[in-house]
CSV table of C-alpha atoms in Angstrom, one decimal:
chain,number,residue,atom,x,y,z
A,56,MET,CA,24.6,-2.3,-4.7
A,57,ARG,CA,20.9,-2.1,-3.9
A,58,LYS,CA,20.5,-5.7,-3.6
A,59,ARG,CA,23.5,-5.8,-1.2
A,60,ILE,CA,22.1,-2.8,0.6
A,61,TYR,CA,18.8,-4.7,1.0
A,62,ASN,CA,20.4,-7.8,2.2
A,63,LEU,CA,22.2,-5.7,4.8
A,64,ILE,CA,19.3,-3.3,6.4
A,65,GLU,CA,16.8,-6.6,6.2
A,66,PRO,CA,17.3,-8.8,9.6
A,67,ARG,CA,19.4,-11.9,8.8
A,68,LYS,CA,21.0,-14.3,10.9
A,69,ASP,CA,23.3,-15.8,8.7
A,70,SER,CA,25.1,-12.5,8.1
A,71,ARG,CA,27.2,-10.7,10.1
A,72,ASN,CA,26.9,-7.4,8.6
A,73,SER,CA,23.2,-7.7,8.9
A,74,MET,CA,23.6,-8.4,12.5
A,75,LEU,CA,25.8,-5.4,13.1
A,76,TYR,CA,23.2,-3.0,11.5
A,77,ASP,CA,20.4,-4.4,13.4
A,78,GLY,CA,22.5,-4.0,16.4
A,79,LEU,CA,23.0,-0.4,15.4
A,80,MET,CA,19.4,0.1,14.8
A,81,LEU,CA,18.5,-1.3,18.5
A,82,ILE,CA,20.7,0.8,19.9
A,83,ALA,CA,19.3,4.0,18.0
A,84,ILE,CA,15.9,2.9,19.4
A,85,ILE,CA,17.1,2.7,22.8
A,86,THR,CA,18.8,5.7,22.8
A,87,GLY,CA,15.8,7.4,21.0
A,88,ILE,CA,13.5,6.8,23.8
A,89,LEU,CA,15.5,6.8,26.8
A,90,PRO,CA,14.7,10.5,27.3
A,91,LEU,CA,11.3,9.6,27.6
A,92,MET,CA,12.1,7.9,30.9
A,93,PHE,CA,13.0,11.1,32.7
A,94,ARG,CA,11.3,14.3,33.3
A,95,GLU,CA,14.6,16.2,33.0
A,96,GLN,CA,16.0,16.5,29.9
A,97,TYR,CA,19.8,16.4,30.3
A,98,ARG,CA,22.1,17.8,27.9
A,99,ILE,CA,23.3,14.5,26.7
A,100,PHE,CA,19.8,13.6,25.7
A,101,TRP,CA,20.3,16.1,23.1
A,102,PHE,CA,23.2,13.6,21.6
A,103,PHE,CA,21.3,10.9,21.8
A,104,ASP,CA,18.2,12.5,20.0
A,105,LEU,CA,20.7,13.7,17.2
A,106,PHE,CA,22.3,9.9,17.1
A,107,SER,CA,19.3,8.3,16.4
A,108,GLY,CA,17.6,10.8,14.4
A,109,CYS,CA,20.5,10.4,11.8
A,110,CYS,CA,20.0,7.0,11.8
A,111,PHE,CA,16.5,6.7,11.7
A,112,ILE,CA,16.7,9.1,8.5
A,113,VAL,CA,19.7,6.8,6.7
A,114,ASP,CA,17.5,3.6,7.4
A,115,TYR,CA,14.1,5.0,6.0
A,116,ILE,CA,16.3,6.2,2.8
A,117,LEU,CA,17.9,3.0,2.5
A,118,ARG,CA,14.3,1.0,3.0
A,119,TRP,CA,12.8,3.3,0.3
A,120,ILE,CA,15.6,2.9,-2.4
A,121,THR,CA,15.3,-1.1,-1.9
A,122,ALA,CA,11.5,-0.9,-1.6
A,123,ASP,CA,11.0,-3.4,-4.6
A,124,TYR,CA,13.0,-5.9,-3.3
A,125,ARG,CA,10.8,-6.5,-0.3
A,126,THR,CA,7.3,-6.6,-2.8
A,127,ASN,CA,6.3,-8.6,-5.7
A,128,ARG,CA,6.2,-4.9,-7.7
A,129,LYS,CA,9.5,-4.7,-9.7
A,130,ASN,CA,8.4,-1.2,-11.3
A,131,LYS,CA,8.4,2.5,-10.0
A,132,LEU,CA,5.1,1.4,-8.4
A,133,ALA,CA,7.1,0.0,-5.2
A,134,PHE,CA,9.1,3.3,-4.4
A,135,ILE,CA,5.6,5.0,-4.9
A,136,LEU,CA,3.6,2.9,-2.5
A,137,TYR,CA,6.2,2.4,0.0
A,138,PRO,CA,5.7,5.8,1.7
A,139,ILE,CA,2.4,4.8,2.6
A,140,THR,CA,3.0,1.3,4.1
A,141,PRO,CA,2.4,1.0,7.8
A,142,MET,CA,5.9,0.5,9.1
A,143,ALA,CA,7.3,3.4,6.9
A,144,ILE,CA,4.6,5.6,8.3
A,145,ILE,CA,5.9,4.3,11.8
A,146,ASP,CA,9.4,5.4,10.6
A,147,LEU,CA,8.9,8.9,8.9
A,148,LEU,CA,7.0,9.6,12.3
A,149,SER,CA,9.9,8.2,14.4
A,150,ILE,CA,11.9,10.6,12.6
A,151,LEU,CA,10.0,13.9,12.9
A,152,PRO,CA,11.1,14.6,16.7
A,153,ILE,CA,14.7,15.5,15.4
A,154,VAL,CA,12.8,18.9,14.4
A,155,ASN,CA,13.2,19.7,18.1
A,156,LEU,CA,16.9,19.6,17.7
A,157,LEU,CA,16.7,22.5,14.9
A,158,SER,CA,15.1,25.0,17.2
A,159,PRO,CA,13.2,24.3,20.6
A,160,THR,CA,11.4,27.6,20.0
A,161,PHE,CA,9.1,26.0,17.4
A,162,LYS,CA,6.4,25.2,20.0
A,163,VAL,CA,4.0,23.8,17.4
A,164,PHE,CA,6.4,21.3,16.9
A,165,ARG,CA,7.3,20.3,20.8
A,166,VAL,CA,4.1,17.7,20.3
A,167,THR,CA,6.6,15.7,18.2
A,168,ARG,CA,8.4,14.7,21.2
A,169,LEU,CA,5.5,12.1,21.9
A,170,LEU,CA,6.4,10.7,18.5
A,171,LYS,CA,9.2,9.2,20.1
A,172,ILE,CA,7.2,6.5,21.7
A,173,LEU,CA,6.5,5.0,18.5
A,174,ARG,CA,10.3,4.2,18.0
A,175,ILE,CA,9.4,1.5,20.0
A,176,PHE,CA,7.5,-0.1,17.0
A,177,LYS,CA,10.3,0.0,15.2
A,178,ALA,CA,11.9,-2.8,17.3
A,179,ILE,CA,9.6,-5.1,15.8
A,180,ARG,CA,12.0,-5.6,12.7
A,181,TYR,CA,14.8,-6.9,14.8
A,182,PHE,CA,13.0,-9.0,17.4
A,183,GLU,CA,11.6,-12.2,16.3
A,184,PRO,CA,8.9,-13.0,18.4
A,185,LEU,CA,7.4,-9.8,18.3
A,186,GLU,CA,7.4,-10.2,14.2
A,187,THR,CA,5.9,-13.5,14.4
A,188,ILE,CA,3.0,-12.3,16.9
A,189,LEU,CA,2.0,-9.5,14.1
A,190,ALA,CA,2.2,-12.2,11.4
A,191,VAL,CA,-0.2,-14.3,13.6
A,192,ILE,CA,-2.5,-11.0,14.2
A,193,ARG,CA,-2.5,-10.2,10.4
A,194,LYS,CA,-3.6,-14.0,9.5
A,195,GLN,CA,-5.9,-14.2,12.3
A,196,TRP,CA,-7.6,-10.8,12.1
A,197,VAL,CA,-10.8,-11.8,11.2
A,198,ILE,CA,-11.4,-13.9,14.0
A,199,LEU,CA,-9.9,-11.6,16.5
A,200,LEU,CA,-11.9,-8.5,15.2
A,201,THR,CA,-15.1,-10.7,15.6
A,202,VAL,CA,-13.9,-11.5,19.3
A,203,LEU,CA,-13.4,-7.9,19.8
A,204,SER,CA,-17.0,-7.0,18.5
A,205,LEU,CA,-18.3,-9.7,20.9
A,206,ALA,CA,-16.7,-8.2,23.8
A,207,PHE,CA,-17.6,-4.4,23.2
A,208,PHE,CA,-21.2,-5.7,22.4
A,209,TYR,CA,-20.8,-7.7,25.8
A,210,ILE,CA,-19.3,-4.4,27.6
A,211,PHE,CA,-22.5,-2.1,26.0
A,212,ILE,CA,-25.1,-4.4,27.2
A,213,THR,CA,-23.8,-5.0,30.8
A,214,ALA,CA,-23.2,-1.4,31.4
A,215,LEU,CA,-26.8,-0.8,30.2
A,216,ILE,CA,-28.0,-3.2,32.2
A,217,MET,CA,-26.1,-2.3,35.4
A,218,PHE,CA,-27.1,1.5,34.7
A,219,ASN,CA,-30.6,0.8,35.1
A,220,ALA,CA,-30.3,-1.9,37.7
A,221,GLU,CA,-27.7,0.1,40.2
A,222,GLU,CA,-30.3,3.1,41.4
A,223,ASP,CA,-29.1,3.1,45.1
A,224,ILE,CA,-27.3,5.9,46.6
A,225,ASN,CA,-23.5,5.6,47.5
A,226,PRO,CA,-23.5,6.5,51.4
A,227,GLU,CA,-19.6,7.5,50.9
A,228,THR,CA,-20.2,10.0,48.0
A,229,GLY,CA,-24.2,10.7,48.6
A,230,GLU,CA,-24.5,10.4,44.6
A,231,TYR,CA,-25.5,7.5,42.2
A,232,LEU,CA,-22.5,5.0,41.5
A,233,PHE,CA,-23.0,5.5,38.1
A,234,ASN,CA,-23.4,9.3,37.5
A,235,ASN,CA,-23.8,8.9,33.2
A,236,PHE,CA,-23.4,5.9,31.1
A,237,PHE,CA,-19.7,6.5,30.1
A,238,ASP,CA,-19.0,5.6,34.0
A,239,ALA,CA,-21.2,2.4,33.7
A,240,PHE,CA,-19.1,1.4,30.2
A,241,TYR,CA,-16.0,2.3,32.2
A,242,TRP,CA,-17.1,-0.3,34.9
A,243,ALA,CA,-18.2,-3.2,32.7
A,244,ALA,CA,-14.6,-3.0,30.9
A,245,CYS,CA,-12.9,-3.3,34.2
A,246,THR,CA,-15.2,-6.3,35.0
A,247,LEU,CA,-15.0,-8.1,31.9
A,248,THR,CA,-11.1,-7.5,31.7
A,249,THR,CA,-11.0,-8.8,35.8
A,250,VAL,CA,-9.1,-5.5,36.7
A,251,GLY,CA,-11.2,-4.5,39.3
A,252,TYR,CA,-9.4,-1.3,40.0
A,253,GLY,CA,-11.9,-0.9,42.9
A,254,ASP,CA,-13.0,2.9,42.3
A,255,LEU,CA,-16.6,1.8,40.9
A,256,TYR,CA,-18.4,-1.2,42.5
A,257,PRO,CA,-22.1,-2.3,42.9
A,258,ILE,CA,-23.6,-1.5,46.4
A,259,SER,CA,-26.9,-3.3,45.9
A,260,ASN,CA,-27.8,-7.1,46.0
A,261,THR,CA,-28.9,-6.7,42.2
A,262,GLY,CA,-25.8,-5.1,41.0
A,263,ARG,CA,-23.8,-7.3,42.8
A,264,VAL,CA,-25.6,-10.6,41.0
A,265,ILE,CA,-24.7,-8.7,37.7
A,266,SER,CA,-21.5,-8.1,38.5
A,267,ILE,CA,-20.6,-11.6,39.4
A,268,ILE,CA,-22.3,-13.2,35.8
A,269,SER,CA,-20.6,-10.5,34.1
A,270,ALA,CA,-17.2,-11.2,35.6
A,271,MET,CA,-17.8,-15.0,34.9
A,272,VAL,CA,-18.8,-14.5,31.0
A,273,GLY,CA,-15.8,-12.1,31.0
A,274,ILE,CA,-13.6,-14.6,31.7
A,275,ALA,CA,-14.4,-17.0,28.4
A,276,ILE,CA,-14.6,-14.0,26.5
A,277,ILE,CA,-11.4,-13.0,27.4
A,278,ALA,CA,-10.0,-16.5,27.0
A,279,LEU,CA,-11.0,-16.5,23.4
A,280,PRO,CA,-8.1,-14.1,22.0
A,281,SER,CA,-5.5,-16.1,23.8
A,282,GLY,CA,-6.3,-19.5,22.5
A,283,ILE,CA,-6.5,-18.2,18.9
A,284,ILE,CA,-3.2,-16.3,19.4
A,285,THR,CA,-1.4,-19.2,21.0
A,286,ALA,CA,-2.7,-21.9,18.2
A,287,GLY,CA,-1.9,-19.0,15.3
A,288,TYR,CA,1.7,-18.7,17.1
A,289,MET,CA,2.7,-22.2,17.2
A,290,ASP,CA,1.4,-22.5,13.2
A,291,GLU,CA,3.4,-19.9,12.5
A,292,LEU,CA,6.6,-21.3,14.2
A,293,ARG,CA,5.8,-24.5,12.3
A,294,ILE,CA,5.8,-22.6,9.2
A,295,ARG,CA,8.9,-20.7,10.0
A,296,LYS,CA,10.7,-23.8,10.8
A,297,GLU,CA,9.7,-25.9,7.6
A,298,LYS,CA,10.7,-22.5,5.6
A,299,LYS,CA,13.8,-22.6,7.2
A,300,GLU,CA,14.6,-26.4,6.7
A,301,ALA,CA,13.8,-26.1,2.9
A,302,LYS,CA,16.3,-23.4,2.4
A,303,LYS,CA,18.9,-25.0,4.1
A,304,GLY,CA,18.2,-28.1,2.2
A,305,ARG,CA,18.2,-26.3,-1.2
A,306,ASN,CA,21.7,-24.5,0.1
A,307,THR,CA,22.9,-27.8,0.8
A,308,GLU,CA,22.0,-29.3,-2.8
A,309,LYS,CA,23.4,-26.0,-4.6
A,310,GLU,CA,26.8,-26.6,-2.8
A,311,GLY,CA,27.0,-30.0,-3.8
A,312,LEU,CA,26.0,-29.4,-7.1
A,313,SER,CA,28.9,-26.6,-7.1
A,314,VAL,CA,31.4,-29.4,-5.5
A,315,GLY,CA,30.3,-31.7,-8.3
A,316,HIS,CA,31.1,-29.2,-11.3
A,317,LYS,CA,34.4,-28.1,-10.0
A,318,GLU,CA,35.4,-31.6,-9.6
A,319,LYS,CA,34.6,-32.3,-13.4
């Protein structure tokens, strides 16, 4: 029975029941985050929360009792460790907003409404491209972390240079462009990512030269993660395609052996 439950709740395109279950969970996720798109809380949103909350509770329990099937641990340790896995934590936090349905007077629990945002991450299980991207990030996390560290280091250095170089008074405000180092760090981050909000900008020639150099180097740094993820994504698609073809070949071989055995 637990094996059947596992085959039901795990996304499988070759199983109609599994696809129906995935569709039900996607509906629960959508109805769970829909109230966050409105300032006013209508009565129907209460039923949305109740429906999504019940679905998430059942899903959490089913995944817990089948934890040993999705890991290499075939003992009690799999059930003990499951609640502290990343997706299990997200599942549990997604359930907590249902506390508001019990009694809205629990002001201490009203912050759990913000936890509804986590429900969008539950869709990762049922959306293969997102799952593939996460698999790529897990495999390339060391390289991506190195690039992220490089970006933060460059932002810090650029902010430090600009903070000490830009000493002219802004004629519009009558104050320094950067009142504190955080303003310079914020400007450097916006420049590196080429966002350019326009709320902070250098007014001296020295500051403008630094800004030009920062923007040009920033384009190169920002392009690094994109290339890494793109290359990893293509490799992951190739690996998954090979696995599917190998699995399909094994199934075909088994069917051929089964037919031959029946004919004998």
